[in-house]
């Protein structure tokens, strides 16, 4: 796909053409080997996914964060498999280049291995995703192996795994002392050896993320894990300033889209109320002689009787 964009070069607006290539898990691993940063983000619907894809971002995660930022639940535990598939379908309709990963929701993969493989398969077969993500360390390796044995690519997720917030006692930074930090390194190595193509590191000290990143050959994708990860991920509604109910330390607002939407809605409301919208340029026109004929017809007939004749 060719995308067009403008850049200012020596004070002139220059049109640039960029060709985007289909991203695969293999390409992400090659990026780590070449020292190129991997850029990833979440999306939950067609229009956002299309914009993200056109921006050249490498990977789109249909995150279970949609439970909070789209469905309005207080954490990620409430979203169901059917809801995840519904949103994954919408995302994949808008994507040609980025690698799309479906996030397996709470209880869809930790109860029963066969169920886990079937649910992972739904993301691929029904949702059109190319991989799935699961939360957990060494304890989840047998499930990951079964999913990979069914030819489904898997992304790992360690550190603060939001599906375990009640176990952690809240959205707490993980790996803050020596033994839990060592465990993160060992978990990452076991996930790699089981075959995951990449691992999300969430809310861990940057020095530990750096050690984890150095300990494995597959890319680490950080969120609240500092600059030494091979790539970064953010929740799109957070970084655009749409969802502002919770602002973790790592969050940077790259836009204020929530405020832009509010301004547009206020303008729309006042223009409708004061009659300045719709203006003549927003209206469809009809020849005046036809309007006169219809007016004359309305005056002549009984509209009620005429309408009943159609029933
Ligand atoms: O659900 C999600 O959006 C995620 C990312 C924060 C990694 O898991």
Coordinates of C-alpha atoms and ligand atoms in Angstrom, one line a residue:
X1 CA 0.0 0.0 0.0
X2 CA 1.2 3.5 -0.9
X3 CA 0.4 6.3 1.6
X4 CA 0.8 10.0 0.9
X5 CA 1.8 12.6 3.6
X6 CA 3.2 16.1 3.7
X7 CA 6.4 17.1 5.5
X8 CA 7.9 20.6 5.8
X9 CA 11.3 20.6 4.2
X10 CA 13.3 23.9 4.0
X11 CA 10.1 25.8 4.7
X12 CA 8.3 24.1 1.9
X13 CA 5.4 21.6 2.1
X14 CA 6.7 18.5 0.3
X15 CA 4.5 15.5 -0.7
X16 CA 6.1 12.2 0.3
X17 CA 5.0 8.8 -0.8
X18 CA 5.7 5.9 1.6
X19 CA 5.1 2.3 0.8
X20 CA 4.0 0.2 3.7
X21 CA 4.8 -3.5 3.9
X22 CA 2.9 -6.3 5.6
X23 CA 4.3 -6.8 9.0
X24 CA 4.9 -10.3 10.3
X25 CA 6.1 -11.7 13.6
X26 CA 9.4 -12.6 11.8
X27 CA 9.8 -9.0 10.7
X28 CA 9.4 -7.8 14.3
X29 CA 12.1 -10.2 15.4
X30 CA 14.4 -8.9 12.6
X31 CA 13.7 -5.4 13.8
X32 CA 15.0 -6.3 17.2
X33 CA 18.1 -7.8 15.6
X34 CA 18.7 -4.6 13.6
X35 CA 18.1 -2.4 16.7
X36 CA 15.1 -0.8 15.1
X37 CA 12.3 0.3 17.5
X38 CA 8.9 -1.5 17.2
X39 CA 5.9 0.8 17.4
X40 CA 2.6 -0.7 18.5
X41 CA -0.8 0.5 19.8
X42 CA -4.2 -0.8 20.6
X43 CA -7.4 -0.3 18.4
X44 CA -10.9 -1.5 18.8
X45 CA -12.8 -0.4 15.7
X46 CA -12.6 0.1 11.9
X47 CA -11.9 3.9 11.7
X48 CA -9.2 3.9 14.3
X49 CA -7.6 0.8 13.0
X50 CA -7.5 2.2 9.5
X51 CA -5.8 5.4 10.7
X52 CA -3.3 3.4 12.7
X53 CA -2.5 1.2 9.8
X54 CA -2.0 4.2 7.5
X55 CA 0.4 5.7 10.0
X56 CA 2.8 2.7 9.5
X57 CA 2.6 1.5 13.1
X58 CA 3.9 -2.1 13.2
X59 CA 1.3 -4.0 15.3
X60 CA -2.2 -3.4 16.5
X61 CA -3.4 -5.1 19.6
X62 CA -7.2 -5.5 20.0
X63 CA -6.6 -5.2 23.8
X64 CA -9.0 -6.3 26.5
X65 CA -8.5 -2.7 27.7
X66 CA -11.6 -2.2 25.4
X67 CA -13.5 -3.4 28.5
X68 CA -12.6 0.0 30.1
X69 CA -12.0 2.5 27.3
X70 CA -14.8 1.3 25.0
X71 CA -17.3 -0.5 27.1
X72 CA -17.0 1.6 30.3
X73 CA -16.3 -1.2 32.8
X74 CA -14.0 -0.4 35.7
X75 CA -11.3 -3.0 34.8
X76 CA -10.5 -5.5 32.0
X77 CA -12.2 -8.5 33.7
X78 CA -15.6 -7.9 32.3
X79 CA -15.1 -8.2 28.6
X80 CA -16.3 -11.5 27.0
X81 CA -14.9 -13.6 24.1
X82 CA -17.9 -12.6 21.9
X83 CA -17.2 -8.9 22.5
X84 CA -13.5 -9.3 21.8
X85 CA -14.3 -11.2 18.5
X86 CA -16.8 -8.5 17.5
X87 CA -14.2 -5.7 17.9
X88 CA -11.4 -7.8 16.3
X89 CA -13.5 -8.2 13.2
X90 CA -14.0 -4.5 13.0
X91 CA -10.3 -3.8 13.4
X92 CA -9.1 -6.4 10.8
X93 CA -11.5 -4.9 8.2
X94 CA -9.5 -1.7 8.4
X95 CA -6.0 -3.1 8.4
X96 CA -3.7 -4.1 5.5
X97 CA -0.2 -3.9 6.8
X98 CA 0.0 -4.0 10.6
X99 CA 0.2 -7.3 12.4
X100 CA -3.2 -7.7 14.3
X101 CA -3.1 -9.4 17.7
X102 CA -6.2 -10.4 19.5
X103 CA -6.0 -10.2 23.3
X104 CA -7.5 -13.3 25.0
X105 CA -9.9 -12.1 27.8
X106 CA -10.1 -13.2 31.4
X107 CA -11.0 -16.9 31.9
X108 CA -10.8 -17.6 28.1
X109 CA -7.5 -19.5 28.4
X110 CA -6.7 -20.4 32.0
X111 CA -9.5 -22.8 32.9
X112 CA -8.9 -25.5 30.3
X113 CA -6.2 -26.0 27.6
X114 CA -8.6 -27.3 24.9
X115 CA -10.9 -24.4 25.5
X116 CA -7.9 -22.0 25.3
X117 CA -6.9 -23.4 21.9
X118 CA -10.5 -23.1 20.6
X119 CA -10.8 -19.5 21.9
X120 CA -7.4 -18.6 20.4
X121 CA -8.7 -20.1 17.1
X122 CA -11.8 -17.9 17.2
X123 CA -9.6 -14.8 17.1
X124 CA -8.0 -16.1 13.9
X125 CA -10.9 -17.8 12.1
X126 CA -13.7 -15.4 13.0
X127 CA -11.9 -12.2 14.0
X128 CA -9.3 -12.3 11.2
X129 CA -6.4 -11.7 13.7
X130 CA -2.9 -13.1 13.0
X131 CA -1.9 -13.8 16.6
X132 CA -3.2 -13.8 20.1
X133 CA -1.8 -12.4 23.4
X134 CA -2.0 -14.1 26.8
X135 CA -1.1 -12.8 30.2
X136 CA 1.2 -14.9 32.5
X137 CA 4.6 -16.3 33.0
X138 CA 6.0 -19.8 33.3
X139 CA 2.8 -21.2 34.7
X140 CA 1.0 -20.5 31.4
X141 CA 3.7 -22.2 29.1
X142 CA 1.8 -25.5 28.6
X143 CA -1.3 -23.5 27.4
X144 CA 0.9 -21.4 25.1
X145 CA 2.5 -24.6 23.7
X146 CA -0.9 -26.0 22.9
X147 CA -2.0 -22.8 21.1
X148 CA 1.3 -22.7 19.1
X149 CA 0.9 -26.4 18.3
X150 CA -2.4 -25.4 16.7
X151 CA -0.4 -23.1 14.4
X152 CA -1.4 -19.9 16.2
X153 CA 1.2 -17.3 16.9
X154 CA 1.3 -16.1 20.5
X155 CA 2.5 -12.9 22.2
X156 CA 3.3 -13.0 26.0
X157 CA 2.5 -10.4 28.7
X158 CA 4.3 -10.3 32.0
X159 CA 4.8 -7.7 34.8
X160 CA 1.5 -6.0 35.7
X161 CA -1.0 -8.3 34.1
X162 CA -4.3 -6.4 34.5
X163 CA -6.4 -9.6 34.6
X164 CA -4.7 -10.4 37.9
X165 CA -5.3 -7.0 39.6
X166 CA -7.3 -8.4 42.5
X167 CA -4.4 -10.8 43.1
X168 CA -1.9 -7.9 43.0
X169 CA -4.2 -5.6 45.0
X170 CA -4.5 -3.0 42.3
X171 CA -2.7 -1.6 39.3
X172 CA 0.7 -1.9 41.1
X173 CA 4.2 -1.7 39.6
X174 CA 5.7 -5.3 39.5
X175 CA 9.3 -6.6 39.9
X176 CA 10.2 -4.0 42.4
X177 CA 12.4 -6.2 44.6
X178 CA 15.2 -8.6 43.6
X179 CA 13.4 -11.9 43.7
X180 CA 10.3 -10.9 41.7
X181 CA 12.6 -9.1 39.3
X182 CA 14.7 -12.2 38.7
X183 CA 11.4 -14.2 38.2
X184 CA 10.5 -11.8 35.4
X185 CA 13.7 -12.6 33.6
X186 CA 13.1 -16.4 34.0
X187 CA 9.5 -16.1 33.0
X188 CA 10.5 -14.2 29.8
X189 CA 13.1 -16.9 29.0
X190 CA 10.5 -19.7 29.4
X191 CA 8.0 -17.8 27.3
X192 CA 10.6 -17.4 24.6
X193 CA 11.5 -21.1 24.8
X194 CA 7.9 -22.1 24.5
X195 CA 7.7 -20.1 21.2
X196 CA 6.1 -16.7 21.8
X197 CA 7.2 -14.2 19.2
X198 CA 7.2 -11.2 21.5
X199 CA 6.5 -10.2 25.1
X200 CA 4.7 -7.2 26.6
X201 CA 6.4 -5.9 29.7
X202 CA 3.9 -3.8 31.7
X203 CA 4.6 -1.5 34.6
X204 CA 8.0 -2.7 35.7
X205 CA 11.2 -0.7 36.6
X206 CA 13.1 0.4 33.5
X207 CA 16.3 -1.3 34.7
X208 CA 14.5 -4.7 35.0
X209 CA 12.9 -4.2 31.6
X210 CA 16.4 -3.6 30.2
X211 CA 17.7 -6.8 31.8
X212 CA 14.7 -8.8 30.5
X213 CA 15.2 -7.3 27.0
X214 CA 18.9 -8.3 27.0
X215 CA 18.1 -11.8 28.2
X216 CA 15.9 -12.8 25.3
X217 CA 16.1 -12.8 21.5
X218 CA 12.5 -11.9 20.8
X219 CA 11.2 -8.3 21.1
X220 CA 10.0 -6.8 24.3
X221 CA 7.2 -4.3 24.0
X222 CA 7.0 -2.0 27.0
X223 CA 4.2 -0.1 28.6
X224 CA 5.4 1.6 31.7
X225 CA 8.7 -0.3 31.3
X226 CA 11.1 2.4 30.2
X227 CA 13.0 3.2 27.1
X228 CA 15.2 0.0 26.7
X229 CA 12.4 -2.3 25.5
X230 CA 12.5 -3.2 21.8
X231 CA 9.2 -1.4 21.3
X232 CA 6.4 0.4 23.0
X233 CA 2.7 0.0 23.3
X234 CA 0.0 2.4 24.5
X235 CA -3.8 2.3 24.7
X236 CA -4.9 4.5 21.9
X237 CA -7.8 6.2 23.8
X238 CA -5.4 7.1 26.6
X239 CA -2.6 8.5 24.5
X240 CA -5.1 10.6 22.4
X241 CA -6.6 12.1 25.5
X242 CA -10.0 10.5 25.0
X243 CA -10.1 8.3 28.1
X244 CA -8.8 10.4 31.1
X245 CA -10.3 8.5 34.0
X246 CA -7.0 7.0 35.0
X247 CA -3.5 8.4 34.3
X248 CA -0.6 6.1 35.2
X249 CA 2.9 7.6 35.5
X250 CA 4.0 6.3 32.1
X251 CA 1.1 7.9 30.2
X252 CA 1.9 10.8 27.9
X253 CA -0.9 12.5 26.0
X254 CA 0.1 12.8 22.4
X255 CA -3.1 14.6 21.5
X256 CA -6.2 16.1 23.1
X257 CA -8.8 14.5 20.9
X258 CA -11.3 14.4 23.8
X259 CA -11.2 18.2 23.9
X260 CA -11.5 18.5 20.1
X261 CA -14.6 16.2 20.2
X262 CA -16.1 18.3 23.0
X263 CA -15.5 21.5 21.1
X264 CA -17.0 20.1 17.9
X265 CA -20.1 18.8 19.9
X266 CA -20.6 22.2 21.5
X267 CA -20.3 24.0 18.2
X268 CA -22.8 21.6 16.6
X269 CA -25.3 22.1 19.5
X270 CA -25.1 25.9 19.4
X271 CA -25.4 26.0 15.6
X272 CA -28.4 23.8 15.5
X273 CA -30.0 25.8 18.3
X274 CA -29.3 29.2 16.7
X275 CA -30.3 27.9 13.2
X276 CA -27.0 28.6 11.5
X277 CA -26.6 24.9 10.7
X278 CA -27.6 23.6 8.2
X279 CA -26.7 26.5 5.9
X280 CA -27.8 26.7 2.2
X281 CA -24.6 24.9 1.1
X282 CA -25.6 21.8 3.2
X283 CA -29.1 21.6 1.6
X284 CA -30.4 19.6 -1.4
X285 CA -32.3 21.9 -3.9
X286 CA -35.6 21.3 -5.8
X287 CA -36.9 23.4 -8.8
X288 CA -39.2 26.2 -7.6
X289 CA -42.0 25.4 -10.1
X290 CA -42.1 21.8 -8.7
X291 CA -42.4 23.2 -5.1
X292 CA -45.2 25.5 -6.2
X293 CA -47.0 22.6 -7.8
X294 CA -46.7 20.5 -4.6
X295 CA -47.9 23.4 -2.4
X296 CA -51.0 23.9 -4.6
X297 CA -51.6 20.1 -4.4
X298 CA -51.3 20.1 -0.6
X299 CA -53.9 23.0 -0.4
X300 CA -56.3 21.2 -2.8
X301 CA -56.4 17.6 -1.3
X302 CA -57.1 16.2 2.2
X303 CA -53.6 14.8 3.1
X304 CA -55.1 12.4 5.7
X305 CA -57.4 10.8 3.1
X306 CA -54.7 10.7 0.5
X307 CA -52.2 9.0 2.9
X308 CA -54.8 6.4 3.8
X309 CA -55.2 5.4 0.2
X310 CA -51.6 4.1 0.3
X311 CA -52.3 1.7 3.1
Ligands
LIG1 O1 -5.3 -4.7 26.8 C1 -4.4 -4.0 26.5 O2 -4.6 -2.9 25.9 C2 -3.0 -4.4 26.8 C3 -1.9 -3.5 26.6 C4 -1.9 -2.4 27.6 C5 -0.6 -4.1 26.5 O3 -2.9 -5.5 27.2

